[in-house]
Coordinates of C-alpha atoms and ligand atoms in Angstrom, one line a residue:
Chain R
M1 CA -187.1 -95.4 -104.5
T2 CA -189.1 -97.2 -107.1
Q3 CA -188.0 -98.3 -110.4
A4 CA -190.3 -95.7 -112.0
A5 CA -189.3 -92.8 -109.8
Q6 CA -185.6 -93.6 -110.7
G7 CA -186.4 -93.6 -114.2
A8 CA -187.9 -90.2 -114.0
V9 CA -184.6 -88.6 -112.8
A10 CA -183.0 -87.4 -116.0
P11 CA -179.4 -88.2 -116.3
P12 CA -176.9 -85.1 -116.2
T13 CA -176.4 -83.6 -119.7
L14 CA -172.6 -84.4 -119.5
T15 CA -170.4 -86.4 -117.2
V16 CA -166.6 -86.7 -117.4
R17 CA -165.1 -89.3 -115.2
G18 CA -161.1 -90.1 -114.6
L19 CA -160.4 -88.2 -118.1
R20 CA -156.6 -88.6 -118.9
K21 CA -154.9 -87.6 -122.1
S22 CA -151.1 -87.3 -122.8
F23 CA -149.3 -86.0 -125.9
G24 CA -146.1 -88.1 -126.1
A25 CA -144.5 -88.0 -122.6
E26 CA -146.4 -84.8 -121.4
E27 CA -149.7 -85.7 -119.5
V28 CA -151.9 -82.9 -120.2
L29 CA -155.0 -84.1 -118.5
K30 CA -154.4 -85.9 -115.2
G31 CA -157.8 -87.3 -114.1
I32 CA -160.6 -84.9 -114.8
D33 CA -164.1 -85.3 -113.2
L34 CA -166.8 -83.2 -114.2
T35 CA -170.8 -83.2 -114.1
I36 CA -173.0 -80.7 -115.8
A37 CA -176.6 -80.6 -115.1
R38 CA -179.2 -79.7 -117.6
S39 CA -179.2 -75.8 -118.5
E40 CA -176.0 -75.2 -116.3
L41 CA -173.4 -72.8 -117.5
V42 CA -170.1 -73.9 -116.5
F43 CA -167.2 -71.6 -117.0
V44 CA -163.5 -73.0 -117.2
L45 CA -160.6 -70.8 -116.1
G46 CA -156.9 -71.5 -116.0
P47 CA -153.5 -70.5 -117.4
S48 CA -152.2 -71.3 -120.7
G49 CA -151.3 -74.9 -121.3
S50 CA -153.5 -75.9 -118.4
G51 CA -155.4 -78.4 -120.6
K52 CA -158.6 -76.4 -121.2
S53 CA -158.8 -76.9 -124.8
T54 CA -157.7 -80.5 -124.5
M55 CA -160.6 -81.3 -121.9
L56 CA -163.0 -79.7 -124.2
R57 CA -161.9 -81.5 -127.3
C58 CA -162.2 -84.6 -125.4
C59 CA -165.8 -84.3 -124.7
N60 CA -166.7 -84.6 -128.6
R61 CA -163.6 -86.7 -129.1
L62 CA -161.8 -84.4 -131.6
E63 CA -159.1 -85.5 -129.2
E64 CA -159.2 -89.1 -128.3
P65 CA -159.1 -89.6 -124.4
D66 CA -156.4 -92.1 -123.1
A67 CA -158.7 -93.1 -120.2
G68 CA -161.8 -92.1 -118.7
E69 CA -165.5 -92.2 -119.4
I70 CA -167.9 -89.6 -120.9
T71 CA -171.5 -89.4 -121.1
L72 CA -174.2 -87.3 -122.8
E73 CA -177.7 -87.6 -121.3
G74 CA -176.7 -91.0 -120.0
D75 CA -175.5 -92.2 -123.3
P76 CA -171.8 -93.3 -123.6
V77 CA -169.7 -90.9 -125.7
T78 CA -166.5 -93.1 -124.9
G79 CA -166.3 -96.7 -125.8
P80 CA -166.2 -99.0 -128.6
K81 CA -169.8 -99.2 -130.2
V82 CA -170.5 -95.5 -130.1
D83 CA -172.0 -93.8 -133.1
L84 CA -169.9 -90.7 -132.8
N85 CA -171.1 -88.8 -135.7
R86 CA -174.8 -89.2 -134.4
L87 CA -173.4 -88.0 -130.9
R88 CA -171.7 -85.0 -132.5
L89 CA -174.9 -83.6 -133.7
R90 CA -176.0 -83.4 -130.0
M91 CA -172.8 -81.3 -129.1
G92 CA -172.0 -78.1 -130.7
M93 CA -168.4 -76.7 -130.6
V94 CA -167.4 -73.0 -131.0
F95 CA -163.8 -72.5 -131.8
Q96 CA -161.5 -69.8 -131.1
A97 CA -160.6 -69.2 -134.8
F98 CA -164.1 -69.6 -135.8
N99 CA -163.4 -72.1 -138.5
L100 CA -166.2 -71.1 -140.9
Y101 CA -166.1 -72.6 -144.4
P102 CA -164.8 -69.7 -146.4
H103 CA -166.0 -71.2 -149.6
L104 CA -169.6 -71.4 -148.5
S105 CA -172.1 -68.7 -147.7
A106 CA -173.2 -68.1 -144.1
L107 CA -176.4 -70.0 -144.8
S108 CA -174.6 -73.0 -146.5
N109 CA -172.2 -73.1 -143.4
V110 CA -175.1 -73.5 -141.3
T111 CA -177.0 -76.0 -143.3
L112 CA -174.1 -78.2 -144.3
A113 CA -174.5 -80.7 -141.5
L114 CA -178.4 -80.5 -141.5
R115 CA -178.1 -81.7 -145.1
K116 CA -175.4 -84.1 -145.2
V117 CA -175.7 -85.6 -141.6
R118 CA -179.3 -85.1 -140.8
R119 CA -180.1 -85.6 -144.5
L120 CA -182.8 -83.0 -144.5
P121 CA -184.1 -81.8 -147.8
R122 CA -182.7 -78.3 -149.0
A123 CA -185.8 -76.3 -148.3
K124 CA -186.3 -77.8 -144.6
A125 CA -182.4 -77.2 -143.9
E126 CA -182.7 -73.5 -145.2
A127 CA -185.5 -72.9 -143.0
L128 CA -183.8 -74.1 -139.9
G129 CA -180.6 -72.4 -141.1
L130 CA -182.4 -69.2 -141.4
A131 CA -184.0 -69.5 -137.9
A132 CA -180.6 -70.2 -136.4
L133 CA -178.9 -67.3 -138.2
D134 CA -182.1 -65.2 -136.7
R135 CA -181.1 -66.3 -133.3
V136 CA -177.7 -64.8 -133.5
G137 CA -179.1 -61.7 -135.3
L138 CA -177.7 -62.4 -138.6
K139 CA -180.4 -63.5 -140.9
A140 CA -179.9 -60.5 -143.1
K141 CA -176.3 -61.8 -143.9
A142 CA -177.4 -65.4 -144.9
G143 CA -175.9 -64.9 -148.3
S144 CA -172.5 -63.3 -147.3
Y145 CA -169.5 -65.1 -147.4
P146 CA -167.1 -65.3 -144.1
A147 CA -164.7 -63.0 -145.8
Q148 CA -167.5 -60.3 -146.0
L149 CA -168.2 -60.5 -142.4
S150 CA -166.6 -59.1 -139.3
G151 CA -164.9 -61.4 -136.7
G152 CA -168.0 -61.0 -134.4
Q153 CA -170.3 -61.7 -137.2
Q154 CA -168.3 -64.8 -138.3
Q155 CA -168.3 -66.1 -134.6
R156 CA -172.0 -65.5 -134.5
V157 CA -172.4 -67.6 -137.8
A158 CA -170.3 -70.3 -136.3
I159 CA -172.6 -70.2 -133.2
A160 CA -175.4 -70.7 -135.4
R161 CA -174.0 -73.5 -137.2
A162 CA -173.6 -75.4 -133.9
L163 CA -177.1 -74.2 -132.8
A164 CA -178.9 -75.3 -135.9
L165 CA -178.3 -78.9 -135.1
E166 CA -180.2 -78.5 -131.8
P167 CA -177.6 -79.6 -129.6
S168 CA -178.0 -80.7 -125.9
V169 CA -174.8 -78.9 -124.9
M170 CA -172.5 -76.3 -126.5
L171 CA -168.8 -76.2 -126.1
F172 CA -167.0 -73.0 -126.5
D173 CA -163.3 -72.7 -126.8
E174 CA -162.4 -69.1 -126.0
P175 CA -165.0 -67.9 -128.6
T176 CA -163.9 -64.1 -128.0
S177 CA -160.2 -64.3 -127.7
A178 CA -159.6 -63.7 -131.5
L179 CA -162.0 -60.7 -131.5
D180 CA -161.5 -56.9 -131.5
P181 CA -162.6 -55.8 -128.1
E182 CA -165.5 -53.7 -129.6
L183 CA -166.9 -57.0 -131.2
V184 CA -166.8 -59.1 -128.1
G185 CA -170.0 -57.8 -126.5
D186 CA -172.2 -59.1 -129.7
V187 CA -170.9 -62.6 -129.2
L188 CA -171.3 -62.5 -125.4
A189 CA -174.8 -61.2 -125.7
V190 CA -175.6 -64.2 -128.1
M191 CA -174.1 -66.5 -125.4
Q192 CA -176.3 -64.8 -122.7
D193 CA -179.3 -65.2 -124.7
M194 CA -178.6 -69.0 -125.2
K195 CA -178.2 -69.3 -121.5
A196 CA -181.6 -67.6 -120.9
Q197 CA -183.2 -70.2 -123.2
G198 CA -182.0 -73.0 -121.2
M199 CA -178.9 -74.1 -123.3
T200 CA -176.3 -76.3 -121.2
M201 CA -173.0 -74.7 -121.8
L202 CA -169.1 -75.4 -121.0
V203 CA -167.3 -72.3 -121.7
V204 CA -163.5 -71.9 -121.5
S205 CA -162.9 -68.2 -121.6
H206 CA -161.1 -65.2 -120.0
E207 CA -164.2 -63.0 -120.0
M208 CA -164.5 -62.6 -116.2
K209 CA -167.5 -60.3 -116.3
F210 CA -169.4 -62.6 -118.5
A211 CA -168.5 -65.4 -115.9
R212 CA -170.0 -63.3 -113.1
D213 CA -173.2 -62.5 -115.0
A214 CA -174.1 -65.8 -116.6
A215 CA -172.1 -68.7 -115.0
D216 CA -173.7 -71.1 -112.7
R217 CA -170.2 -72.5 -111.7
V218 CA -166.6 -71.7 -112.4
I219 CA -163.9 -74.1 -112.5
F220 CA -160.3 -73.3 -112.2
M221 CA -157.8 -75.9 -113.8
D222 CA -154.2 -75.9 -113.6
A223 CA -151.6 -78.4 -114.9
G224 CA -154.1 -80.8 -116.1
R225 CA -156.2 -80.8 -112.9
I226 CA -159.2 -79.3 -111.6
V227 CA -158.0 -77.3 -108.7
E228 CA -161.0 -75.5 -107.5
E229 CA -164.7 -75.2 -108.5
G230 CA -167.6 -73.0 -106.8
S231 CA -169.9 -70.4 -107.6
P232 CA -168.6 -67.2 -109.5
E233 CA -168.9 -65.4 -105.9
Q234 CA -166.9 -68.0 -104.4
I235 CA -164.2 -68.4 -106.9
F236 CA -163.8 -64.5 -107.7
E237 CA -164.3 -63.1 -104.0
A238 CA -162.8 -66.0 -102.0
P239 CA -160.8 -68.5 -103.8
Q240 CA -159.5 -71.3 -101.6
H241 CA -156.3 -72.0 -103.4
E242 CA -153.3 -70.2 -103.7
R243 CA -152.7 -70.8 -107.5
T244 CA -156.5 -69.6 -108.2
E245 CA -155.6 -66.5 -106.2
T246 CA -152.4 -65.9 -108.1
F247 CA -154.1 -66.4 -111.4
L248 CA -157.0 -64.0 -110.8
A249 CA -154.7 -61.5 -109.3
R250 CA -152.6 -61.4 -112.4
F251 CA -155.6 -61.2 -114.5
S252 CA -157.4 -58.4 -112.8
G253 CA -153.9 -56.6 -112.8
R254 CA -153.9 -56.9 -116.4
G255 CA -157.3 -55.3 -117.2
Chain M
M1 CA -135.8 -63.2 -196.0
E2 CA -137.5 -64.9 -198.8
A3 CA -136.1 -68.2 -197.8
I4 CA -137.5 -68.0 -194.4
V5 CA -141.2 -67.1 -195.8
T6 CA -141.0 -70.1 -198.4
Q7 CA -139.2 -72.5 -195.9
F8 CA -141.4 -71.6 -192.8
F9 CA -144.6 -69.7 -193.8
N10 CA -145.3 -71.3 -197.2
I11 CA -149.0 -70.8 -197.4
E12 CA -149.5 -73.4 -200.4
I13 CA -147.6 -76.2 -198.4
M14 CA -149.8 -75.3 -195.4
V15 CA -152.9 -75.7 -197.2
K16 CA -151.9 -79.2 -198.6
A17 CA -150.7 -80.3 -195.1
L18 CA -153.7 -79.1 -193.5
P19 CA -155.9 -82.2 -193.8
L20 CA -153.1 -84.5 -192.3
V21 CA -152.2 -82.1 -189.5
L22 CA -155.8 -81.6 -188.6
Q23 CA -156.2 -85.4 -188.5
G24 CA -153.2 -85.6 -186.2
F25 CA -155.0 -82.5 -184.2
G26 CA -158.0 -84.9 -183.8
I27 CA -155.6 -87.5 -182.1
T28 CA -154.0 -85.1 -179.9
L29 CA -157.4 -84.1 -178.7
L30 CA -158.1 -87.9 -178.1
I31 CA -154.9 -88.3 -176.0
C32 CA -155.8 -85.1 -174.0
V33 CA -159.3 -86.0 -173.3
V34 CA -158.1 -89.5 -172.0
V35 CA -154.8 -88.5 -170.4
I36 CA -155.9 -85.3 -168.4
P37 CA -158.9 -86.7 -166.6
L38 CA -156.8 -89.9 -165.8
G39 CA -153.9 -87.8 -164.5
L40 CA -156.0 -85.6 -162.4
V41 CA -157.8 -88.6 -160.8
G42 CA -154.5 -90.4 -160.3
G43 CA -152.8 -87.4 -159.0
L44 CA -155.8 -86.6 -156.5
L45 CA -155.6 -90.2 -155.2
A46 CA -151.7 -90.2 -154.9
A47 CA -152.0 -86.8 -153.1
L48 CA -154.6 -88.1 -150.5
A49 CA -152.4 -91.0 -149.9
S50 CA -149.5 -88.7 -149.4
V51 CA -151.2 -87.0 -146.4
S52 CA -152.8 -90.0 -145.0
Q53 CA -152.4 -91.1 -141.4
N54 CA -151.5 -94.6 -142.7
R55 CA -147.5 -94.7 -143.0
A56 CA -147.3 -97.5 -145.7
L57 CA -149.8 -95.7 -147.8
R58 CA -148.0 -92.3 -147.2
W59 CA -144.5 -93.6 -148.1
S60 CA -145.7 -95.6 -151.1
A61 CA -147.4 -92.5 -152.5
I62 CA -144.3 -90.3 -151.8
A63 CA -142.2 -93.0 -153.6
F64 CA -144.4 -93.0 -156.6
V65 CA -144.6 -89.4 -157.0
D66 CA -140.7 -88.8 -156.6
L67 CA -139.9 -91.8 -158.9
F68 CA -142.3 -90.6 -161.9
R69 CA -141.3 -86.9 -161.4
A70 CA -137.6 -88.0 -161.8
V71 CA -138.2 -90.3 -164.9
P72 CA -138.0 -88.3 -168.0
P73 CA -141.5 -88.8 -169.7
L74 CA -139.6 -89.6 -173.1
V75 CA -137.7 -92.5 -171.5
L76 CA -140.8 -93.8 -169.8
L77 CA -142.8 -93.7 -173.1
I78 CA -140.1 -95.6 -174.9
F79 CA -139.9 -98.1 -172.0
I80 CA -143.4 -98.9 -171.9
Y81 CA -143.8 -99.2 -175.8
A82 CA -140.3 -100.8 -176.5
G83 CA -139.2 -102.2 -173.2
L84 CA -142.2 -103.9 -171.6
P85 CA -142.6 -106.4 -174.8
F86 CA -139.6 -108.2 -173.6
A87 CA -141.3 -108.9 -170.4
G88 CA -144.1 -110.4 -172.7
L89 CA -146.4 -107.4 -172.5
S90 CA -147.0 -105.6 -175.8
L91 CA -149.0 -102.5 -175.9
S92 CA -150.5 -100.4 -178.8
P93 CA -149.0 -97.2 -179.2
F94 CA -152.4 -95.3 -177.7
A95 CA -152.1 -97.8 -174.6
A96 CA -148.5 -97.0 -174.0
V97 CA -149.1 -93.3 -174.2
A98 CA -152.1 -93.4 -172.0
I99 CA -150.2 -95.5 -169.3
G100 CA -147.2 -93.5 -169.5
F101 CA -148.9 -90.1 -169.4
F102 CA -151.0 -91.4 -166.6
L103 CA -147.9 -92.3 -164.5
N104 CA -146.3 -89.0 -165.4
N105 CA -149.3 -86.8 -165.2
S106 CA -150.5 -88.3 -161.9
A107 CA -147.0 -87.5 -160.2
Y108 CA -147.2 -83.9 -161.1
F109 CA -150.9 -83.3 -160.4
A110 CA -150.3 -85.2 -157.1
E111 CA -147.6 -82.7 -155.9
I112 CA -150.0 -79.9 -156.9
F113 CA -153.0 -81.4 -155.0
R114 CA -150.9 -82.2 -152.0
A115 CA -149.8 -78.5 -151.8
G116 CA -153.6 -77.6 -152.0
L117 CA -154.4 -80.1 -149.2
L118 CA -152.0 -78.7 -146.8
S119 CA -152.8 -75.3 -147.5
V120 CA -156.4 -76.0 -145.9
H121 CA -156.2 -75.2 -142.1
K122 CA -156.8 -78.3 -139.8
G123 CA -159.5 -76.4 -138.2
Q124 CA -161.6 -76.8 -141.1
T125 CA -161.8 -80.6 -140.9
E126 CA -162.4 -80.2 -137.1
A127 CA -165.4 -77.7 -137.5
A128 CA -166.9 -80.2 -140.0
R129 CA -166.4 -83.4 -137.8
S130 CA -167.6 -81.6 -134.7
T131 CA -171.0 -81.3 -136.6
G132 CA -171.0 -84.8 -137.3
L133 CA -169.7 -85.0 -140.7
T134 CA -167.6 -88.2 -141.5
Q135 CA -164.0 -87.9 -142.5
T136 CA -164.8 -88.5 -146.0
Q137 CA -167.8 -85.9 -146.1
A138 CA -165.5 -83.4 -144.4
L139 CA -163.0 -84.1 -147.2
I140 CA -165.5 -83.8 -150.1
H141 CA -167.5 -80.8 -148.8
V142 CA -165.1 -78.7 -146.9
V143 CA -161.4 -79.7 -147.7
L144 CA -161.2 -80.3 -151.3
P145 CA -163.2 -77.4 -152.7
Q146 CA -160.9 -75.2 -150.8
A147 CA -157.8 -77.2 -151.8
T148 CA -158.6 -77.2 -155.4
R149 CA -159.4 -73.6 -155.4
N150 CA -156.1 -72.7 -153.8
V151 CA -154.0 -74.5 -156.5
L152 CA -156.3 -73.9 -159.5
P153 CA -153.6 -71.9 -161.4
D154 CA -151.1 -74.6 -160.9
L155 CA -153.5 -77.3 -161.9
M156 CA -154.3 -75.5 -165.1
S157 CA -150.7 -74.6 -166.0
N158 CA -150.0 -78.2 -165.6
V159 CA -152.8 -79.1 -167.9
V160 CA -150.9 -76.9 -170.5
E161 CA -147.9 -78.6 -169.9
V162 CA -149.7 -81.9 -170.5
I163 CA -151.1 -80.7 -173.7
K164 CA -147.9 -79.8 -175.1
L165 CA -146.1 -82.8 -173.9
T166 CA -148.5 -85.0 -175.9
S167 CA -146.4 -84.4 -178.9
L168 CA -144.0 -86.9 -177.2
A169 CA -146.6 -89.6 -178.5
S170 CA -144.9 -89.3 -182.0
V171 CA -141.8 -91.4 -180.6
V172 CA -144.3 -94.5 -180.4
S173 CA -145.5 -93.6 -183.8
L174 CA -149.0 -92.4 -182.8
G175 CA -149.9 -89.9 -185.4
E176 CA -150.6 -86.9 -183.3
M177 CA -150.5 -83.4 -184.7
L178 CA -146.7 -82.9 -184.4
H179 CA -146.0 -86.2 -185.8
A180 CA -148.2 -85.5 -188.9
A181 CA -146.6 -82.3 -189.4
G182 CA -143.3 -83.9 -189.2
L183 CA -144.3 -86.4 -191.6
V184 CA -145.4 -83.7 -194.3
R185 CA -142.2 -81.8 -193.7
S186 CA -140.1 -84.8 -194.3
L187 CA -142.0 -85.4 -197.7
T188 CA -141.9 -81.8 -198.6
Y189 CA -138.5 -80.7 -197.2
N190 CA -140.3 -77.6 -195.9
A191 CA -140.9 -76.6 -192.2
S192 CA -144.1 -75.0 -193.0
P193 CA -146.2 -77.7 -191.6
L194 CA -144.4 -77.5 -188.3
V195 CA -145.4 -73.8 -188.0
L196 CA -148.8 -74.8 -189.0
A197 CA -149.1 -77.2 -186.2
A198 CA -147.6 -74.5 -183.7
V199 CA -150.2 -72.1 -184.7
I200 CA -153.0 -74.7 -183.8
Y201 CA -151.4 -75.1 -180.5
L202 CA -151.3 -71.5 -180.1
V203 CA -154.9 -71.1 -180.9
M204 CA -155.9 -73.8 -178.5
L205 CA -153.7 -73.1 -175.6
W206 CA -153.8 -69.2 -175.6
P207 CA -157.3 -68.9 -174.1
V208 CA -156.3 -71.3 -171.3
V209 CA -153.2 -69.4 -170.6
R210 CA -155.1 -66.0 -170.5
L211 CA -157.5 -67.8 -167.8
I212 CA -154.8 -68.9 -165.8
S213 CA -153.3 -65.3 -165.5
R214 CA -156.9 -64.1 -164.6
F215 CA -157.0 -66.8 -161.8
E216 CA -153.8 -65.8 -160.5
R217 CA -154.5 -62.0 -160.3
R218 CA -157.8 -62.9 -158.6
I219 CA -156.1 -65.0 -156.0
A220 CA -153.2 -62.6 -155.3
S221 CA -155.7 -59.8 -154.8
Ligands
ATP1 N1 -151.9 -81.8 -130.6 C1 -151.1 -81.6 -129.7 N2 -149.9 -82.2 -129.6 C2 -149.1 -82.0 -128.8 N3 -149.1 -81.4 -127.7 C3 -150.5 -80.7 -127.7 C4 -151.5 -80.9 -128.5 N4 -152.5 -80.1 -128.2 C5 -152.1 -79.6 -127.0 N5 -150.8 -79.8 -126.7 C6 -150.2 -79.5 -125.5 O1 -150.9 -79.9 -124.3 C7 -151.0 -79.0 -123.3 C8 -152.2 -78.3 -122.8 O2 -152.8 -77.7 -124.2 P1 -154.2 -77.0 -124.2 O3 -154.5 -76.3 -125.6 O4 -155.3 -77.8 -123.8 O5 -154.1 -75.8 -123.0 P2 -155.1 -74.6 -122.7 O6 -155.3 -74.6 -121.4 O7 -156.2 -74.7 -123.8 O8 -154.0 -73.2 -123.1 P3 -154.6 -71.9 -123.7 O9 -155.0 -71.2 -122.8 O10 -153.2 -71.4 -124.2 O11 -155.4 -72.2 -124.9 C9 -150.1 -77.8 -123.8 O12 -148.7 -77.9 -123.3 C10 -149.8 -78.1 -125.3 O13 -148.5 -77.6 -125.8
MG2 MG1 -157.1 -73.5 -125.4

């Protein structure tokens, strides 16, 4: 392969190599390896305490990894000379509890980082903010405060807050777990739409139907390791590992 | 009955006392204008230090707050004004009052701000950091506005306490309002100037106290 041809191959959007993390004496991540291609939706499953959230939070270093390497589009995320705040603009994160800023309107929630980190003038930031709210179907709620919105609407504003920064990858940590069942659909619809637009997504969730419909790959984690991965069909119809099987059986039994 | 009126509500004496008491009121205001912002800033800094990751900083802040909350402000003031000269540091009454109140106020405001900072969920900072804000930006734009709002009634109540406490400045012969009123009282052997001072305090503080009640009700609802 020539140099030029090599250069033309785009690096994967996100790579994780040998990621380890302990809290005190408890090793929560015991060596995670993961590669996510551009526009891929990777769905992460696993029992409570298996380290799913910690893995996600290590990706944007909300949690500091003990060991391992992470890259975003070929750029190092771990390492000494990383401009973390710049990198975080390229990694959107959506939290289980939404974490909207209650003292700011929906639009100001979305424009805060545009103004303070990307340093855009107010008019430009607001135009981008409104466009992001429009993408999640909430342009009309721009002036509302979080307390005036339903849980589903709050989570969509939180998605817009991340989307407005035009990230290369979006990290979702159980985005629908805190929602009343009838509000889950709206949030999943927004995520489906993002997938259709080519967004790269790493999604920790228990929404199996969404995984079947939208995931390119499903990962099963247990006790700090990736136990098994494959297409949704492979994992749901023919899991190779007993632990995966038990987990899925318990889940389908529950609902 | 008649005696009470002549002793405490003697209009004639009040009118005579008014210029001096008003002059004292000016000094009270001046003390407040200097001492309240100083205390708020000192308190905020001490509160930030008390929740910092740095252990030495955290412990120094906690020691500072505990110490100056435990020392009676009157003792502190007398010590600064009358005690420090023995260590070669002579201060004007006003400087002594400013420093004494700064230390005392900062400690009390720090406790309030600290409660406010702790009332803001950690997810707020994480959301801000995840969008690229620095720790300081997250503090300024996300945490502090919420922290302050959550403890606004307490902050304002403390401001009222501080305003009343400024009367302690009379022990270092700073001619604030109560000092002036006491002076006229000792000249006239009549307590009416004190009542006059009390009325002025009431007029000044009543709107603030009303405002606090309104905030408290709004936060409760
Ligand atoms: N900040 C922390 N300090 C100490 N222990 C932690 C911390 N965060 C997570 N842990 C521990 O690490 C382990 C993995 O937690 P993590 O939140 O990553 O699991 P999870 O797979 O996301 O679980 P769940 O499905 O319940 O969200 C758990 O045992 C948890 O108690
Ligand atoms: Mg979790």
